[in-house]
Short mmCIF file of C-alpha atoms in Angstrom, two decimals:
data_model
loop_
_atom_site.label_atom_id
_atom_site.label_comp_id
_atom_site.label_asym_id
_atom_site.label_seq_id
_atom_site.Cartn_x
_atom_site.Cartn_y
_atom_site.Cartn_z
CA UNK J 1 10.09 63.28 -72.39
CA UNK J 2 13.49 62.70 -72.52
CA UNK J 3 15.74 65.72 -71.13
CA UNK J 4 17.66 64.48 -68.10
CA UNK J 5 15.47 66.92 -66.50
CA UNK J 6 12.21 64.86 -66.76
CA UNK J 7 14.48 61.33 -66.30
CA UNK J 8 15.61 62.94 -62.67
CA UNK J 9 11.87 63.71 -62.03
CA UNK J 10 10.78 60.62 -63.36
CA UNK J 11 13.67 58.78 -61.08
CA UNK J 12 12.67 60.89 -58.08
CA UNK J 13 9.42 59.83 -58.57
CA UNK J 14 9.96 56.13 -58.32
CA UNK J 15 11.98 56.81 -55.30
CA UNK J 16 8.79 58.25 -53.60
CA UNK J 17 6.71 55.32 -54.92
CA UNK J 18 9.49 53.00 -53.23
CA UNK J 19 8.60 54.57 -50.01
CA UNK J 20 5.21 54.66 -50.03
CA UNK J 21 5.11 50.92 -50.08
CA UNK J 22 7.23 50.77 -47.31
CA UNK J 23 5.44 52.59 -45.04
CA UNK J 24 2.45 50.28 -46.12
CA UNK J 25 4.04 47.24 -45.05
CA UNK J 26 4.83 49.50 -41.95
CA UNK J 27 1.14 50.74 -41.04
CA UNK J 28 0.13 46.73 -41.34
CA UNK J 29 -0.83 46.57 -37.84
CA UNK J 30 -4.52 48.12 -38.76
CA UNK J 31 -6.67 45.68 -40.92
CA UNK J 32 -7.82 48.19 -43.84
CA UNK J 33 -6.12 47.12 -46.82
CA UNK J 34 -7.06 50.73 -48.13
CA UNK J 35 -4.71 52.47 -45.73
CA UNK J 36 -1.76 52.14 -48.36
CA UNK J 37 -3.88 52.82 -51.10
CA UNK J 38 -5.25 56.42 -49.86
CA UNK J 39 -1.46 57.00 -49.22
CA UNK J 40 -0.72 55.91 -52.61
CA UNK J 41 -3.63 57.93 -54.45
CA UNK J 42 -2.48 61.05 -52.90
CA UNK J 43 0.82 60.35 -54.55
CA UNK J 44 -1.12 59.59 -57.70
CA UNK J 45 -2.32 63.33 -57.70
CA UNK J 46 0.93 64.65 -56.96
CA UNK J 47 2.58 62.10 -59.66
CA UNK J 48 -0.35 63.75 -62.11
CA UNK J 49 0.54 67.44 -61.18
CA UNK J 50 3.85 66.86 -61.48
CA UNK J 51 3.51 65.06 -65.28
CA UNK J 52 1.64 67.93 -66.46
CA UNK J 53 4.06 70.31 -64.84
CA UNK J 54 6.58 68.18 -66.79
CA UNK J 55 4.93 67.89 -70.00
CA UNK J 56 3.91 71.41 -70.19
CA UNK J 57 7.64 72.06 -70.62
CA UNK J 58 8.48 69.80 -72.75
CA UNK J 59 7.89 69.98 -76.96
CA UNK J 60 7.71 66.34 -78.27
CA UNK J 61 4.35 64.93 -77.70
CA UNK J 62 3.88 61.43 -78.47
CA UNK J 63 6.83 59.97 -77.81
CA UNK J 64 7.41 61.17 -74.03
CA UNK J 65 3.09 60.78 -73.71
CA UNK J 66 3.77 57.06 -74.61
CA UNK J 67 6.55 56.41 -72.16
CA UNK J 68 5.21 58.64 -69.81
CA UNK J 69 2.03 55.80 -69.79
CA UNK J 70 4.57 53.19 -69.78
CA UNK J 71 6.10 54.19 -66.22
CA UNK J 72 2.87 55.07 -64.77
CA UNK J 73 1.31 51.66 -66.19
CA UNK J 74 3.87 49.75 -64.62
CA UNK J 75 4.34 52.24 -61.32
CA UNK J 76 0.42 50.66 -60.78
CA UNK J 77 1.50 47.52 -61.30
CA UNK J 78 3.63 47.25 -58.95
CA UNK J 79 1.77 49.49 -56.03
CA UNK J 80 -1.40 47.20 -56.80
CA UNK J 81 1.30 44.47 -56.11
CA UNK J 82 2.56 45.85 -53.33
CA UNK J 83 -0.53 46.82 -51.74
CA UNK J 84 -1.56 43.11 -52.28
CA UNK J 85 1.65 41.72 -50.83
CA UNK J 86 1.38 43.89 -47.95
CA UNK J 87 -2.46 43.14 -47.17
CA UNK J 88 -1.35 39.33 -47.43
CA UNK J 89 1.22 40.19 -44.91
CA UNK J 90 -1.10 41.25 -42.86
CA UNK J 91 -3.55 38.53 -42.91
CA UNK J 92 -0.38 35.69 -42.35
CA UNK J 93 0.49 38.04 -39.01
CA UNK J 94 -2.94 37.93 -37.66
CA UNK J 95 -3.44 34.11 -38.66
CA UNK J 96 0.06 33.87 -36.49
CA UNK J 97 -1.36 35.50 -34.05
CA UNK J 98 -3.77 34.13 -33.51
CA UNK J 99 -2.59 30.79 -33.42
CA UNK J 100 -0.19 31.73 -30.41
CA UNK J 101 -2.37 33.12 -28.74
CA UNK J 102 -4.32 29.57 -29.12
CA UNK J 103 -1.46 27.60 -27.98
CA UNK J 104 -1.45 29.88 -24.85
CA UNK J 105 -4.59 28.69 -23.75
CA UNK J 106 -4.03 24.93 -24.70
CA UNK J 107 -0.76 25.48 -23.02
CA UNK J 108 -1.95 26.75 -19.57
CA UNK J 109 -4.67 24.48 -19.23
CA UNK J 110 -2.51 21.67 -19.62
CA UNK J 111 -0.02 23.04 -16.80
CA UNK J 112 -3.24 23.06 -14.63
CA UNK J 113 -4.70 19.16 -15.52
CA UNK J 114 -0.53 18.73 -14.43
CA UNK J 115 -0.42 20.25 -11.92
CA UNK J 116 -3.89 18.70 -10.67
CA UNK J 117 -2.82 15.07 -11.21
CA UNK J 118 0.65 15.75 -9.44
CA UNK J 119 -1.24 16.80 -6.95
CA UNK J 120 -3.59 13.18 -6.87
CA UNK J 121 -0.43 11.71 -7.00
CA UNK J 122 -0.27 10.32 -10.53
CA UNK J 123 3.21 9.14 -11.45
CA UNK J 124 4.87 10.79 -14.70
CA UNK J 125 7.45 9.08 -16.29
CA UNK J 126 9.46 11.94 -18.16
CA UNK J 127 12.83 11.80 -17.48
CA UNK J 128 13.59 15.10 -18.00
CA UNK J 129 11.31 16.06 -15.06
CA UNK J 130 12.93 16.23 -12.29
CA UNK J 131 10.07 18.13 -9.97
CA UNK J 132 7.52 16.79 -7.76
CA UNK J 133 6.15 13.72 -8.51
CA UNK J 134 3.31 13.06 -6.23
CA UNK J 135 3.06 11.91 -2.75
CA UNK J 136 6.05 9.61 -2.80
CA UNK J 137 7.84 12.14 -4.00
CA UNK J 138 10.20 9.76 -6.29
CA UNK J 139 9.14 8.37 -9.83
CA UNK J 140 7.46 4.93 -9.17
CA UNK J 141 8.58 2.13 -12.52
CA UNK J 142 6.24 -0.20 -11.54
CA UNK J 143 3.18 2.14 -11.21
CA UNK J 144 4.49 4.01 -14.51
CA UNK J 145 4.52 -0.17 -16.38
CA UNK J 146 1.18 -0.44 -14.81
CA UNK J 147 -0.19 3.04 -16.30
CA UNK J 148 1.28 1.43 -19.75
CA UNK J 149 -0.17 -1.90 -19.67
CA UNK J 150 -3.01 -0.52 -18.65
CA UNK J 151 -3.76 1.04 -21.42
CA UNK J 152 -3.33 -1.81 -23.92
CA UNK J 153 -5.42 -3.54 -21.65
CA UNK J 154 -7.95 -1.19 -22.61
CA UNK J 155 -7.49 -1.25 -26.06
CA UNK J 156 -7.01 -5.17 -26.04
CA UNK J 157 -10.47 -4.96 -24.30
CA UNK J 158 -12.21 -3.15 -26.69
CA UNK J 159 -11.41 -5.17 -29.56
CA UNK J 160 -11.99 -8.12 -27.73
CA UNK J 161 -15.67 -6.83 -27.18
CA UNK J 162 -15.86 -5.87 -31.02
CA UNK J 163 -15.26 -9.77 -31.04
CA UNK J 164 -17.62 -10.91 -29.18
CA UNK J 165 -20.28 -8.83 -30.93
CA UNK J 166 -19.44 -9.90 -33.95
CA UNK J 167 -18.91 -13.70 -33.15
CA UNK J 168 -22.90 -13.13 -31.66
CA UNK J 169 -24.44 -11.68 -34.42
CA UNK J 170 -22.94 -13.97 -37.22
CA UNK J 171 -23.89 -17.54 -35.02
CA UNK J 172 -20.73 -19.37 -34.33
CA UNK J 173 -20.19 -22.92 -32.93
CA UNK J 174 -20.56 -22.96 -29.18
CA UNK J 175 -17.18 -24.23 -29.59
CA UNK J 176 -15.67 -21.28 -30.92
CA UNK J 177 -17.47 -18.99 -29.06
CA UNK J 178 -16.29 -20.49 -26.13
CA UNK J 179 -12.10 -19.53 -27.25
CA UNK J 180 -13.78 -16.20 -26.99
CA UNK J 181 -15.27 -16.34 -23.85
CA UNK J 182 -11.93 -17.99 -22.54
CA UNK J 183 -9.63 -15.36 -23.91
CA UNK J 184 -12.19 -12.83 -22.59
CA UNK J 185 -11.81 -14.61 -19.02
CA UNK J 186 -7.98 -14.65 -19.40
CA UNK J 187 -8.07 -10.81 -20.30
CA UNK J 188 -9.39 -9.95 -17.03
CA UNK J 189 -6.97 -12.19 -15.17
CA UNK J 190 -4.36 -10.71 -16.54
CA UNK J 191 -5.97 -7.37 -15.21
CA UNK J 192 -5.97 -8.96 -11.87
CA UNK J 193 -2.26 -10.05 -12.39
CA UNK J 194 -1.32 -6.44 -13.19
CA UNK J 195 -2.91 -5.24 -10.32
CA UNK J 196 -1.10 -7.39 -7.85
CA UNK J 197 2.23 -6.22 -9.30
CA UNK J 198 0.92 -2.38 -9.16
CA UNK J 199 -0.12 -3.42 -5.29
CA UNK J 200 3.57 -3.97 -4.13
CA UNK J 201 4.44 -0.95 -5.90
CA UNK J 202 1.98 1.55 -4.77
CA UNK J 203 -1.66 0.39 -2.84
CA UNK J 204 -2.75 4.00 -2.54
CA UNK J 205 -2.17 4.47 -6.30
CA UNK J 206 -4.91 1.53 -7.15
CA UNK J 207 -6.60 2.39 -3.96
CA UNK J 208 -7.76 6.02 -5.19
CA UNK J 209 -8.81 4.94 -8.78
CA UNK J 210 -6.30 7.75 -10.15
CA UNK J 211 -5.93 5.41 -12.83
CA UNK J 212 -9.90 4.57 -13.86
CA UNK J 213 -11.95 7.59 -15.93
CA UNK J 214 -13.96 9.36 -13.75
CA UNK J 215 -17.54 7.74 -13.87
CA UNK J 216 -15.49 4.78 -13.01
CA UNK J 217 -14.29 6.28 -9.86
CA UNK J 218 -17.80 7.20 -8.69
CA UNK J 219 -18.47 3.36 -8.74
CA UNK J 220 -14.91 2.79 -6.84
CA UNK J 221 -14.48 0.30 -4.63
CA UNK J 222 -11.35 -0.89 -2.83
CA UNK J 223 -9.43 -0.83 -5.72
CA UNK J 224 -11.58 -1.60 -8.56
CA UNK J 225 -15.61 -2.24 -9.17
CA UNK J 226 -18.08 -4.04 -6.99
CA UNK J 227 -18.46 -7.73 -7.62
CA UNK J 228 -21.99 -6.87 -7.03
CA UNK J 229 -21.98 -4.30 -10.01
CA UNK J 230 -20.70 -7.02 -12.14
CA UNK J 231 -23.59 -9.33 -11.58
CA UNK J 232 -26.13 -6.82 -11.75
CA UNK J 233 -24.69 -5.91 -15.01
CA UNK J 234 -24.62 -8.93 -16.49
CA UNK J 235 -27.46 -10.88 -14.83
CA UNK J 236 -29.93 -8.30 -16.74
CA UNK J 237 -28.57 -9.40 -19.93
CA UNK J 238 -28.81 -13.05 -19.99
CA UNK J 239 -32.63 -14.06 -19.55
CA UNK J 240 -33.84 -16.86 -20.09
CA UNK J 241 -32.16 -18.45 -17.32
CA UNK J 242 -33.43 -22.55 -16.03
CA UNK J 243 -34.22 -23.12 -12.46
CA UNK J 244 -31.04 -24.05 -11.38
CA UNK J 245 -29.87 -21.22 -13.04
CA UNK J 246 -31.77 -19.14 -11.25
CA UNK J 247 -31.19 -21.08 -7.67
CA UNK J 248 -27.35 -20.47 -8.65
CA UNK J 249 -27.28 -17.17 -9.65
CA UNK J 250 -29.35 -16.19 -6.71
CA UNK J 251 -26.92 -17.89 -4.27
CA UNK J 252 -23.92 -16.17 -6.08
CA UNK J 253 -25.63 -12.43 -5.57
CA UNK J 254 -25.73 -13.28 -1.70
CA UNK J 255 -22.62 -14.72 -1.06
CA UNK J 256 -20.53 -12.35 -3.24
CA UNK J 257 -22.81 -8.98 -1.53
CA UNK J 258 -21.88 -10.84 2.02
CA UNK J 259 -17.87 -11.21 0.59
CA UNK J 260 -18.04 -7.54 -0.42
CA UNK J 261 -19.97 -6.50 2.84
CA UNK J 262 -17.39 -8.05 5.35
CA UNK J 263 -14.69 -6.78 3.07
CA UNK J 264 -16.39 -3.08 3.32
CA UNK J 265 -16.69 -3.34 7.41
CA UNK J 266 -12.85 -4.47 7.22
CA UNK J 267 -11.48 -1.51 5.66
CA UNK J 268 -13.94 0.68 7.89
CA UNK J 269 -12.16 -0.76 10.94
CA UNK J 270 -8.54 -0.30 9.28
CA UNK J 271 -9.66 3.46 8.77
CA UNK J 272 -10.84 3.28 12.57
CA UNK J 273 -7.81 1.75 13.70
CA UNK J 274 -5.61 4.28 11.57
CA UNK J 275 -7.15 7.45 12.74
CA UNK J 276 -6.63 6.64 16.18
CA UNK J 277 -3.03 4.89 15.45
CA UNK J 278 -2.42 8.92 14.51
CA UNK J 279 -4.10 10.79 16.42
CA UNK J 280 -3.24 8.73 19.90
CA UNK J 281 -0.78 11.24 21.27
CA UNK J 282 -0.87 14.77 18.90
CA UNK J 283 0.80 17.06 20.92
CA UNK J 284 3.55 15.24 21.87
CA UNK J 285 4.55 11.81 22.64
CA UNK J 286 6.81 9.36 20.66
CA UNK J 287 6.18 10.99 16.88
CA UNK J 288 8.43 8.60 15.46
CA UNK J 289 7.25 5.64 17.39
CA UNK J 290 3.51 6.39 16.52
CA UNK J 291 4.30 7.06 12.79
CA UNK J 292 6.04 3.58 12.37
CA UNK J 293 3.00 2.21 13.91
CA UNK J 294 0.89 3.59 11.51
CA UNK J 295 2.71 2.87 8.43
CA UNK J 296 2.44 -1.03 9.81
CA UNK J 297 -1.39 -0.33 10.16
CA UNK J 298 -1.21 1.19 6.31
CA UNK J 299 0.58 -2.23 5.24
CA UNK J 300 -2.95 -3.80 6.11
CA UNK J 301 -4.56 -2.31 3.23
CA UNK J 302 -2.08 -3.99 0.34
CA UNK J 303 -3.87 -7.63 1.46
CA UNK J 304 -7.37 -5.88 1.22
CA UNK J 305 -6.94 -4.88 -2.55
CA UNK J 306 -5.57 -7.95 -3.09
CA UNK J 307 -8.89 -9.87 -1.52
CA UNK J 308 -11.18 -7.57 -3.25
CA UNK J 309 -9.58 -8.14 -6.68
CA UNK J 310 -9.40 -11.87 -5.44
CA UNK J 311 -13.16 -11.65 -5.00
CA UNK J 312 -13.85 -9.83 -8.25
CA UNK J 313 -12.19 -12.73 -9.98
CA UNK J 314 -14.19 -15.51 -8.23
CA UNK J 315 -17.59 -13.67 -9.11
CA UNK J 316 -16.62 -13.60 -12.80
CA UNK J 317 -15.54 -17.10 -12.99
CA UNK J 318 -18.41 -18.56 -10.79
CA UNK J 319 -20.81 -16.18 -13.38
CA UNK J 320 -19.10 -18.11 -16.48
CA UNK J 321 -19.39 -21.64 -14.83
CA UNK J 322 -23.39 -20.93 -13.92
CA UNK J 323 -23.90 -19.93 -17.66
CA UNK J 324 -24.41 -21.65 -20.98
CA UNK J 325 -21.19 -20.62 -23.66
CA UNK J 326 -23.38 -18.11 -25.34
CA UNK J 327 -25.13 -16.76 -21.77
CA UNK J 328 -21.52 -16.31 -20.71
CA UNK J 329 -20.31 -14.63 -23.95
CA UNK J 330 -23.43 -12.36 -24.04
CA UNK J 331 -22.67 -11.54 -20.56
CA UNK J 332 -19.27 -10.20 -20.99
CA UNK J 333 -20.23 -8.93 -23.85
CA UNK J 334 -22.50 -6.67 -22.00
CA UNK J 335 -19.89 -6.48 -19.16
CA UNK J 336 -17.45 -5.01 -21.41
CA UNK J 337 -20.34 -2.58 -22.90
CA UNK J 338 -20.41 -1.41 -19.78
CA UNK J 339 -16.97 -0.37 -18.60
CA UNK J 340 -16.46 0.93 -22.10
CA UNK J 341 -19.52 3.57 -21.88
CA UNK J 342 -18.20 4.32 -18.65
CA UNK J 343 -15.15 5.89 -19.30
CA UNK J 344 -16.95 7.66 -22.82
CA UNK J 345 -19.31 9.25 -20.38
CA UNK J 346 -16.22 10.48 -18.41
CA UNK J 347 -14.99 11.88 -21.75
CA UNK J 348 -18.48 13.06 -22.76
CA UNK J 349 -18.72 14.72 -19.30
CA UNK J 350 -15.22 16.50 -19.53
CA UNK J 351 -15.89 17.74 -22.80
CA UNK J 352 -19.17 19.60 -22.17
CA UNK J 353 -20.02 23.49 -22.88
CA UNK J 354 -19.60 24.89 -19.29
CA UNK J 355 -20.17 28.83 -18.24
CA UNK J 356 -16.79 30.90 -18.65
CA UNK J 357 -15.28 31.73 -15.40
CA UNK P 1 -2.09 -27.24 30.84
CA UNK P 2 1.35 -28.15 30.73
CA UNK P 3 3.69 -25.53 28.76
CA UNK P 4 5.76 -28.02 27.59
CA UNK P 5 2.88 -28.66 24.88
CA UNK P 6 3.07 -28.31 20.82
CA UNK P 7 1.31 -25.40 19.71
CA UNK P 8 0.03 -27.06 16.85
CA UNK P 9 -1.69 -29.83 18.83
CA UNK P 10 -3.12 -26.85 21.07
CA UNK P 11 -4.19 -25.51 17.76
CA UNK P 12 -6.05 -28.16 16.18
CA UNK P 13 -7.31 -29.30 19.88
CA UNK P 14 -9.12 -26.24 19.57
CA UNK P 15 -10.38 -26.05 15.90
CA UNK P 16 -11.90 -29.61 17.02
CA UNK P 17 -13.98 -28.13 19.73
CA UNK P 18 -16.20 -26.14 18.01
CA UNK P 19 -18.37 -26.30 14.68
CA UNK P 20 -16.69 -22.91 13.33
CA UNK P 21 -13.15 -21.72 15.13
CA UNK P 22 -11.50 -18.54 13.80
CA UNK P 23 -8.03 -17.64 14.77
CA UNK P 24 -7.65 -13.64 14.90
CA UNK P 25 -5.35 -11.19 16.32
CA UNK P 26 -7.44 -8.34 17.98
CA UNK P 27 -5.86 -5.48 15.87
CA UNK P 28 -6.45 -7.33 12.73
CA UNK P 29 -8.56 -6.15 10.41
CA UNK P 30 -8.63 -8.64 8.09
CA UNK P 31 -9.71 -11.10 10.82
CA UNK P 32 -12.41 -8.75 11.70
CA UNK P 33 -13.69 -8.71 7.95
CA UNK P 34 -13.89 -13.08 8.76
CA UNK P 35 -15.79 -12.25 11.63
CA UNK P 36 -18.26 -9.98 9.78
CA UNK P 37 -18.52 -12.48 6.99
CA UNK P 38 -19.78 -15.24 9.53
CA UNK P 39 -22.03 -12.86 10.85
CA UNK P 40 -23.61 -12.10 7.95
CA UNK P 41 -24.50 -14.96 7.38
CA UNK P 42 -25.68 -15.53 10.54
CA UNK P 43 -23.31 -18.15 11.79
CA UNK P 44 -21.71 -17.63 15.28
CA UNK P 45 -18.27 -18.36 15.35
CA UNK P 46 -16.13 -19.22 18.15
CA UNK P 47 -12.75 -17.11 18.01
CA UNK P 48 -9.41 -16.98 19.78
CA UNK P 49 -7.12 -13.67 19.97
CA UNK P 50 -3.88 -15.17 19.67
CA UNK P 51 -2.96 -11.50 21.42
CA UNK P 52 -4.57 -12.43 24.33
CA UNK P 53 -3.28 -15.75 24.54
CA UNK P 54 -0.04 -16.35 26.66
CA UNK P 55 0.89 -19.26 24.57
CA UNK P 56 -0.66 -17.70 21.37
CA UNK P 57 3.11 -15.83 19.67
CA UNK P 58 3.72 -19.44 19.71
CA UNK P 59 0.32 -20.85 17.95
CA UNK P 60 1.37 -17.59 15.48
CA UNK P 61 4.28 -19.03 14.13
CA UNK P 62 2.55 -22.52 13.75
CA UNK P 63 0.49 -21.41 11.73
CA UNK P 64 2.32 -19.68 9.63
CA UNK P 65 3.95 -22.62 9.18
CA UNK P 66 0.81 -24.64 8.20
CA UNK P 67 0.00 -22.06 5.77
CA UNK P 68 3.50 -20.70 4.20
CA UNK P 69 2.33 -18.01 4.89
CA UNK P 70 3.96 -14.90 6.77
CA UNK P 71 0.27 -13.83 7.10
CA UNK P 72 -0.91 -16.57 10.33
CA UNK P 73 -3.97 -14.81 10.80
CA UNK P 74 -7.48 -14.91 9.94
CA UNK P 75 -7.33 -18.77 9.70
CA UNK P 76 -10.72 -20.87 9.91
CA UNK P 77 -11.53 -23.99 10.67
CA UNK P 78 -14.78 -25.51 10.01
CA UNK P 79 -15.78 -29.17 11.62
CA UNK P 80 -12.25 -29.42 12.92
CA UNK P 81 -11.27 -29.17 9.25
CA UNK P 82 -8.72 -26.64 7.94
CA UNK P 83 -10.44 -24.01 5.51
CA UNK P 84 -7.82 -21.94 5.25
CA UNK P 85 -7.44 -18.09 5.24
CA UNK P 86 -9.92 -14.96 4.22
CA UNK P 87 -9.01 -15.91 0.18
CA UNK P 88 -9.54 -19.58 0.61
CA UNK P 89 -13.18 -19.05 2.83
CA UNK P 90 -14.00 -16.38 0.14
CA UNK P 91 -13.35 -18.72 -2.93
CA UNK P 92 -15.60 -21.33 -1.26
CA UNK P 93 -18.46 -18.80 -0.86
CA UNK P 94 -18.35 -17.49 -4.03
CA UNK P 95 -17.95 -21.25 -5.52
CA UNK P 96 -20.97 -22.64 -3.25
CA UNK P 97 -19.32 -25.08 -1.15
CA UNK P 98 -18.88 -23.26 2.46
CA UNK P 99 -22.62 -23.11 3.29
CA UNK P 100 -22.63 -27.13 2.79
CA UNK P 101 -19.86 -27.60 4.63
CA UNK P 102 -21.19 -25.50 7.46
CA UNK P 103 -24.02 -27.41 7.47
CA UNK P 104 -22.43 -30.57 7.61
CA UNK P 105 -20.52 -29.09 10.96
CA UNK P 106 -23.97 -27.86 12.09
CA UNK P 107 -22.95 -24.34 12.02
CA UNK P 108 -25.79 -23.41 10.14
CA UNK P 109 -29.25 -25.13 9.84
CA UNK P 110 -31.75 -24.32 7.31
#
C-alpha cells in the first residue's frame, strides 16, 4: 500500500486522528473518560471503511496489509495515550479545583474570626495593615510584646508542669523539688510583671480577657482568675493537711474571698460612678468637659487590675508558705493542670461538629 | 483650730484617735473597696473625706508625701500606726497579720 494515493489517505488520516484528541482534551470539562473514546471508535469505523476502500484498490497484499497494521497499531497507541493523558488532565483540573474552592472557605472564615477580633479590639501587629485596629484605633507595641510574651509564657508553663509531673512521680529530694516549685513561683511573677507593663499600655485590653481562651474568660475576673479559684483548685489536691494547716488554709480562703469581695464592690461603684459621670447631662451640657471627666474616672480602673493581680500573687505565695515542698509542688502542679485544660476545652469547644447555617 | 497648723500633725492627730482611721476621698473607689473590706470583716472604721475637709487638699499632699506616692488615698491607720495603702492592708490579710493587729487596737474582738 504504497501509491502516493494510499500515503495521502493514510496522511489524511493521521490528521483526523490529530484532531480527535484535541477535541478530547477540549470536552474535559465532563468526567467520562469514554467521551473521547466513542469519538475515537467512530473514527475507528470510518479508518476501517476507508482501509478496505483502500485495499480493495490496491494489488500487493502482504506488504501494504503489514504496514497497514503498523500505522493502525501505533495510531492506538497513541489515542489510548492520549485518551489517558487527557483523562489525567482532567482529574489534576478537578483536584485544582477543588482545592480553590477549599481555600475559599478557609479564606473567608478567617476574614470573619478578623474581622471579629478587630472588632473586640485585639491589636494586630502587621505592618502592612494599615486599617482599623480596634478601639484605639492605632497599633498598640506594648499590648502587641505582651500578646508575644504571652505566649511563651504559655509554652514555658506547660513544660514547666511536664516538670513538675515528672519530678513527682520519679521521688526527688525535697530540695530539688523545691528549685521547681521556686521557678514555678517565679513563672507566675513574671506573669504578674507582664501584666503591669500591658496595664500602662492598655487596661481595657487585660480588662476584657481578649487575650485568655475562652473557658478562661467565663471564669474572668478583673483582669485575670479569682484568687478564690486558685485555692479551691489547689486546696482539693493536697490532703492530708495538719491542724495548723488546716487553721491556715482556712484563714487564707476568708481573707483572700473578703480581698476579692471588697475589690468586686469597688469596681461596681467605679461602673456606678462612670455611668452617671456619662450620662449626667446627655442632651447637652459641657460634652467635652464631661468626657474628660470620665476618662479621669476610667484611669481608676488601671490601679484595680493592678490590686487584683497584686492579690492573686499574695494568695499563691501565702498557699506555698502554708504548704510542705511537695504539698506546694503538687499544688501547682494541679494549678497548672488546670489552666492548661482550660484553654484545651476552649479549643475542644471551637472545634466541635455544629449544624450548617 | 488654728490654720496655721501642719497637716501632717492634723493627720496623725487623727489616725491616733481612733482604733481603725481610713483616709478616703468621696469619689474614690478604691477607698470605697477599703471601706468594704473593713466591713466585711465586720470592723467599723472611722473615715475622713479629705473632699469634705477644708484643710483636707492640704492633708492630700502630705500624704502623698508620706507614701511617694501620687496616689494619697485610701491610706489606713490601725492603733495610730501607719498600715499603709489598699496593697499594703491587702498583703497583711492575705499574710495573716492584720486581724492581730486589729485586735491588738481593739478593733476587733473575738
Amino acid at each position: 500500500m504504497s501509491s502516493p494515493a494510499t500515503e495521502l489517505t493514510r496522511m489524511a488520516i493521521y490528521e483526523q486522528y490529530h484532531q480527535i484528541s484535541r477535541w478530547g482534551d477540549a470536552f474535559n470539562n465532563n468526567d467520562s473518560p469514554n467521551t473521547g473514546s466513542s469519538t475515537i471508535v467512530q473514527v475507528d469505523v470510518r479508518l476501517d471503511n476507508k482501509a478496505e476502500y483502500i485495499s480493495s484498490d490496491q494489488v500487493e497484499p502482504s506488504r501494504s496489509d503489514q504496514e497497514a497494521n503498523k500505522p493502525t497499531d501505533k495510531i492506538k497507541r497513541r489515542l489510548a495515550q492520549n485518551r489517558e493523558a487527557a483523562r489525567k488532565s482532567r482529574l489534576r483540573k478537578k483536584a485544582y479545583v477543588q482545592q480553590l474552592e477549599s481555600s475559599r472557605l478557609k479564606l473567608a472564615q478567617l476574614e470573619q474570626e478578623l474581622e471579629r477580633a478587630r472588632q473586640q479590639g485585639i491589636y494586630i501587629s502587621s505592618a502592612s495593615d494599615t486599617g482599623y485596629f480596634g478601639l484605639s484605633g492605632t497599633v498598640n507595641s506594648g499590648i502587641t510584646a505582651f500578646e508575644m510574651e504571652y505566649g511563651h509564657w504559655v509554652e514555658e508553663q506547660n513544660k514547666q508542669i511536664c516538670e513538675l509531673r515528672s519530678a513527682l512521680q520519679a521521688h526527688i529530694t525535697d530540695i530539688e523539688l523545691r528549685i521547681l516549685v521556686e521557678s514555678s513561683l517565679n513563672h507566675y511573677c513574671n506573669l504578674f510583671r507582664m501584666k503591669a507593663d500591658a496595664a500602662k499600655a492598655d487596661v481595657f485590653y487585660l480588662f476584657s480577657g481578649i487575650w485568655r481562651t475562652s473557658a478562661e474568660r467565663f471564669f474572668h475576673w478583673i483582669g485575670g482568675f479569682r484568687p478564690s479559684e486558685l485555692l479551691n483548685v489547689v486546696m482539693s489536691q493536697i490532703e492530708p493537711l495538719t491542724d495548723q494547716q488546716h487553721l491556715e488554709v482556712f484563714n487564707l480562703r476568708q481573707s483572700s474571698q473578703q480581698a476579692e469581695d471588697a475589690l468586686s464592690q469597688g469596681i461596681d461603684k467605679l461602673q456606678q460612678n462612670l455611668a452617671q459621670s456619662v450620662a449626667a447631662d446627655l442632651s447637652s451640657g459641657n460634652y467635652r468637659a464631661q468626657m474628660a471627666a470620665a476618662v479621669d474616672k476610667l484611669e481608676a480602673l488601671e490601679g484595680f487590675v493592678n490590686q487584683a493581680d497584686h492579690l492573686r500573687q499574695q494568695t499563691l505565695q501565702q498557699m506555698a508558705r502554708i504548704l510542705t515542698t511537695r504539698q506546694a509542688a503538687r499544688g501547682l502542679l494541679a494549678l497548672g493542670e488546670y489552666f492548661h485544660r482550660l484553654r484545651a476545652l476552649s479549643s475542644l469547644w471551637a472545634a466541635r461538629p455544629r449544624e450548617p447555617a | 483650730m488654728p490654720m496655721g497648723s501642719d497637716p501632717m500633725e492634723r493627720v496623725v492627730k487623727l489616725a491616733s484617735e481612733s482604733a481603725i482611721v481610713i483616709f478616703s476621698v468621696s469619689s474614690c473607689c478604691m477607698c470605697h473597696a477599703v471601706k468594704r473590706l473593713f466591713c466585711g470583716m465586720g470592723v467599723n472604721p472611722t473615715v475622713y473625706e479629705l473632699d469634705q475637709d477644708p484643710r483636707g487638699k492640704d492633708m492630700e499632699r502630705a500624704l502623698m508625701r508620706l507614701l511617694g506616692n501620687p496616689q494619697a488615698v485610701p491610706v489606713v491607720f490601725i492603733g495610730g500606726k501607719l498600715i499603709g495603702s489598699m496593697d499594703r492592708v491587702m498583703a497583711s490579710h492575705i499574710n495573716g497579720t492584720l486581724v492581730p493587729l486589729l485586735k491588738e487596737a481593739g478593733a476587733l474582738w473575738l
